[in-house]
């Protein structure tokens, strides 16, 4: 490689990094906002081949990233997998928290989830829906189903931390820091937990990957003139670097009640609007999905849900993907195989 070629590669390298310093949100599949309240938007993704019995509501994670993990690209879209099986699909888009949202807690997010489900029921005239929760949205879906079992036909929980004591993980280690540290972080944002702080925490769990290896991959892709690989790299980094803020109270309750005190495993520990959370109230068909390589939510933490619910064993499906955390939620292989299995199961639910 001569000096001019190297200079051109360096210029392109810096152009891509500048582009990624201004990440943006997007949706890959046509949709419309049908309900909005506080930090919630409910989006409907119309299906031209609608033939399934019941609608599907996807609860993406609220972990500092955008909800379009459920509709990441034309080729990697959980929304489109459900479309192929004839489902009417809805997604909760949790907006970046503003100052007026800083006092919203877990109870408010369950209330807003209920508002979204009531809107779907009103529009469709159907009493029960399929509820699909990803990561944080997974334990949220489980909590909701335990409180309103009469509204849920089936529950799908993917890569969701349920029993934090089932096995240790970097998230457990992080949560062992004193609550004063987490309160300071929220206070530094004026009562808002900044998404960029959360992102930095995730990166620091795999520092070599995020601070060294990804830049090596980018340089190699440029040297190989691999435009398809560059497009994939840019799309993922745009999604990963786009951050959203969380209500401070919500974040602190998650740290204290879910991660520090393993509250989901203790019936009655969580009380939301005067109602006790007890996962044994869940008795609908259940799918639990986890990733073999997931360092955020190890499979043991996710699969523990089967021991906490009342759903009969023959109505519980466990799926272990070959991927990690993000791969389980939107990886090509998981979407083609594992999420296809989920759809086939939901089609059989009355």
Short mmCIF file of N, CA, C and O in Angstrom, two decimals, residues 210-258:
data_model
loop_
_atom_site.label_atom_id
_atom_site.label_comp_id
_atom_site.label_asym_id
_atom_site.label_seq_id
_atom_site.Cartn_x
_atom_site.Cartn_y
_atom_site.Cartn_z
N UNK A 210 -14.66 -3.15 22.78
CA UNK A 210 -15.26 -1.86 22.43
C UNK A 210 -14.24 -0.73 22.24
O UNK A 210 -14.55 0.27 21.58
N UNK A 211 -13.04 -0.88 22.81
CA UNK A 211 -12.07 0.20 22.71
C UNK A 211 -10.88 -0.13 21.80
O UNK A 211 -10.09 0.75 21.48
N UNK A 212 -10.77 -1.41 21.40
CA UNK A 212 -9.64 -1.79 20.53
C UNK A 212 -10.12 -2.59 19.32
O UNK A 212 -9.93 -2.18 18.17
N UNK A 213 -10.73 -3.74 19.57
CA UNK A 213 -11.01 -4.69 18.49
C UNK A 213 -11.93 -4.13 17.41
O UNK A 213 -11.74 -4.41 16.23
N UNK A 214 -12.95 -3.35 17.81
CA UNK A 214 -13.88 -2.88 16.79
C UNK A 214 -13.20 -1.91 15.82
O UNK A 214 -13.54 -1.87 14.63
N UNK A 215 -12.22 -1.15 16.31
CA UNK A 215 -11.50 -0.24 15.41
C UNK A 215 -10.57 -1.01 14.49
O UNK A 215 -10.38 -0.62 13.33
N UNK A 216 -10.02 -2.13 14.98
CA UNK A 216 -9.23 -3.00 14.10
C UNK A 216 -10.11 -3.57 12.99
O UNK A 216 -9.71 -3.64 11.83
N UNK A 217 -11.35 -4.01 13.38
CA UNK A 217 -12.27 -4.56 12.38
C UNK A 217 -12.61 -3.52 11.33
O UNK A 217 -12.66 -3.81 10.12
N UNK A 218 -12.86 -2.29 11.75
CA UNK A 218 -13.18 -1.23 10.80
C UNK A 218 -12.03 -1.00 9.84
O UNK A 218 -12.24 -0.90 8.61
N UNK A 219 -10.81 -0.95 10.34
CA UNK A 219 -9.65 -0.74 9.47
C UNK A 219 -9.50 -1.89 8.47
O UNK A 219 -9.25 -1.67 7.28
N UNK A 220 -9.69 -3.13 8.96
CA UNK A 220 -9.57 -4.28 8.07
C UNK A 220 -10.63 -4.26 6.97
O UNK A 220 -10.36 -4.62 5.82
N UNK A 221 -11.85 -3.87 7.33
CA UNK A 221 -12.91 -3.78 6.33
C UNK A 221 -12.58 -2.75 5.26
O UNK A 221 -12.86 -2.96 4.07
N UNK A 222 -11.97 -1.65 5.67
CA UNK A 222 -11.56 -0.63 4.71
C UNK A 222 -10.44 -1.14 3.81
O UNK A 222 -10.46 -0.93 2.59
N UNK A 223 -9.47 -1.83 4.40
CA UNK A 223 -8.36 -2.38 3.61
C UNK A 223 -8.87 -3.40 2.59
O UNK A 223 -8.36 -3.46 1.46
N UNK A 224 -9.88 -4.18 2.99
CA UNK A 224 -10.41 -5.21 2.10
C UNK A 224 -11.47 -4.67 1.15
O UNK A 224 -11.97 -5.41 0.29
N UNK A 225 -11.79 -3.38 1.30
CA UNK A 225 -12.83 -2.75 0.47
C UNK A 225 -14.13 -3.56 0.51
O UNK A 225 -14.79 -3.79 -0.50
N UNK A 226 -14.50 -3.99 1.74
CA UNK A 226 -15.69 -4.81 1.96
C UNK A 226 -16.87 -3.89 2.27
O UNK A 226 -17.16 -3.60 3.44
N UNK A 227 -17.54 -3.42 1.23
CA UNK A 227 -18.62 -2.46 1.43
C UNK A 227 -19.79 -3.06 2.21
O UNK A 227 -20.40 -2.40 3.04
N UNK A 228 -20.10 -4.33 1.93
CA UNK A 228 -21.20 -4.97 2.66
C UNK A 228 -20.87 -5.06 4.15
O UNK A 228 -21.72 -4.79 5.01
N UNK A 229 -19.63 -5.42 4.45
CA UNK A 229 -19.20 -5.49 5.84
C UNK A 229 -19.20 -4.12 6.50
O UNK A 229 -19.58 -3.97 7.67
N UNK A 230 -18.79 -3.10 5.75
CA UNK A 230 -18.81 -1.73 6.28
C UNK A 230 -20.23 -1.28 6.59
O UNK A 230 -20.48 -0.64 7.61
N UNK A 231 -21.15 -1.61 5.70
CA UNK A 231 -22.56 -1.23 5.93
C UNK A 231 -23.08 -1.87 7.21
O UNK A 231 -23.77 -1.22 8.00
N UNK A 232 -22.74 -3.15 7.43
CA UNK A 232 -23.17 -3.84 8.65
C UNK A 232 -22.55 -3.20 9.88
O UNK A 232 -23.20 -3.00 10.91
N UNK A 233 -21.25 -2.90 9.77
CA UNK A 233 -20.53 -2.28 10.88
C UNK A 233 -21.16 -0.95 11.26
O UNK A 233 -21.42 -0.68 12.44
N UNK A 234 -21.40 -0.10 10.27
CA UNK A 234 -21.94 1.24 10.52
C UNK A 234 -23.35 1.16 11.10
O UNK A 234 -23.69 1.89 12.03
N UNK A 235 -24.17 0.25 10.56
CA UNK A 235 -25.54 0.14 11.07
C UNK A 235 -25.53 -0.28 12.54
O UNK A 235 -26.25 0.30 13.35
N UNK A 236 -24.71 -1.29 12.87
CA UNK A 236 -24.70 -1.74 14.25
C UNK A 236 -24.16 -0.66 15.18
O UNK A 236 -24.74 -0.40 16.25
N UNK A 237 -23.04 -0.04 14.81
CA UNK A 237 -22.47 0.98 15.69
C UNK A 237 -23.40 2.17 15.84
O UNK A 237 -23.46 2.78 16.92
N UNK A 238 -24.14 2.52 14.79
CA UNK A 238 -25.13 3.60 14.90
C UNK A 238 -26.17 3.24 15.95
O UNK A 238 -26.53 4.06 16.80
N UNK A 239 -26.68 1.98 15.90
CA UNK A 239 -27.67 1.55 16.89
C UNK A 239 -27.06 1.52 18.29
O UNK A 239 -27.66 2.01 19.25
N UNK A 240 -25.87 0.98 18.40
CA UNK A 240 -25.25 0.79 19.71
C UNK A 240 -24.90 2.12 20.37
O UNK A 240 -25.04 2.28 21.59
N UNK A 241 -24.46 3.08 19.58
CA UNK A 241 -24.01 4.36 20.13
C UNK A 241 -25.15 5.34 20.37
O UNK A 241 -24.97 6.36 21.04
N UNK A 242 -26.34 5.06 19.81
CA UNK A 242 -27.49 5.94 20.03
C UNK A 242 -28.04 5.64 21.43
O UNK A 242 -28.49 4.53 21.71
N UNK A 243 -27.99 6.62 22.32
CA UNK A 243 -28.39 6.37 23.70
C UNK A 243 -29.65 7.14 24.07
O UNK A 243 -29.95 8.19 23.49
N UNK A 244 -30.38 6.60 25.02
CA UNK A 244 -31.57 7.24 25.57
C UNK A 244 -31.48 7.26 27.09
O UNK A 244 -30.91 6.35 27.69
N UNK A 245 -32.06 8.29 27.67
CA UNK A 245 -32.01 8.48 29.11
C UNK A 245 -33.20 7.80 29.79
O UNK A 245 -34.28 7.68 29.19
N UNK A 246 -33.00 7.36 31.04
CA UNK A 246 -34.05 6.70 31.81
C UNK A 246 -34.47 7.58 32.99
O UNK A 246 -33.64 8.32 33.55
N UNK A 247 -35.74 7.49 33.38
CA UNK A 247 -36.14 8.18 34.61
C UNK A 247 -35.28 7.69 35.78
O UNK A 247 -35.08 6.49 35.95
N UNK A 248 -34.78 8.62 36.58
CA UNK A 248 -33.89 8.25 37.66
C UNK A 248 -34.52 7.28 38.65
O UNK A 248 -33.88 6.31 39.08
N UNK A 249 -35.77 7.51 39.01
CA UNK A 249 -36.43 6.62 39.97
C UNK A 249 -36.54 5.21 39.40
O UNK A 249 -36.29 4.23 40.10
N UNK A 250 -36.90 5.09 38.14
CA UNK A 250 -37.03 3.79 37.48
C UNK A 250 -35.71 3.04 37.53
O UNK A 250 -35.65 1.87 37.93
N UNK A 251 -34.64 3.72 37.17
CA UNK A 251 -33.31 3.09 37.16
C UNK A 251 -32.91 2.64 38.56
O UNK A 251 -32.43 1.51 38.75
N UNK A 252 -33.10 3.50 39.55
CA UNK A 252 -32.68 3.17 40.91
C UNK A 252 -33.51 2.02 41.49
O UNK A 252 -32.98 1.18 42.23
N UNK A 253 -34.79 1.97 41.16
CA UNK A 253 -35.61 0.85 41.61
C UNK A 253 -35.16 -0.46 40.99
O UNK A 253 -35.14 -1.50 41.66
N UNK A 254 -34.79 -0.43 39.72
CA UNK A 254 -34.29 -1.65 39.06
C UNK A 254 -33.03 -2.15 39.76
O UNK A 254 -32.89 -3.33 40.08
N UNK A 255 -32.09 -1.23 40.01
CA UNK A 255 -30.84 -1.62 40.67
C UNK A 255 -31.13 -2.20 42.05
O UNK A 255 -30.64 -3.29 42.41
N UNK A 256 -31.94 -1.50 42.85
CA UNK A 256 -32.18 -1.91 44.23
C UNK A 256 -33.07 -3.14 44.34
O UNK A 256 -32.75 -4.12 45.03
N UNK A 257 -34.21 -3.12 43.62
CA UNK A 257 -35.22 -4.16 43.81
C UNK A 257 -34.97 -5.41 42.97
O UNK A 257 -35.24 -6.52 43.44
N UNK A 258 -34.47 -5.23 41.74
CA UNK A 258 -34.27 -6.38 40.85
C UNK A 258 -32.88 -6.97 41.03
O UNK A 258 -32.72 -8.17 41.27
#
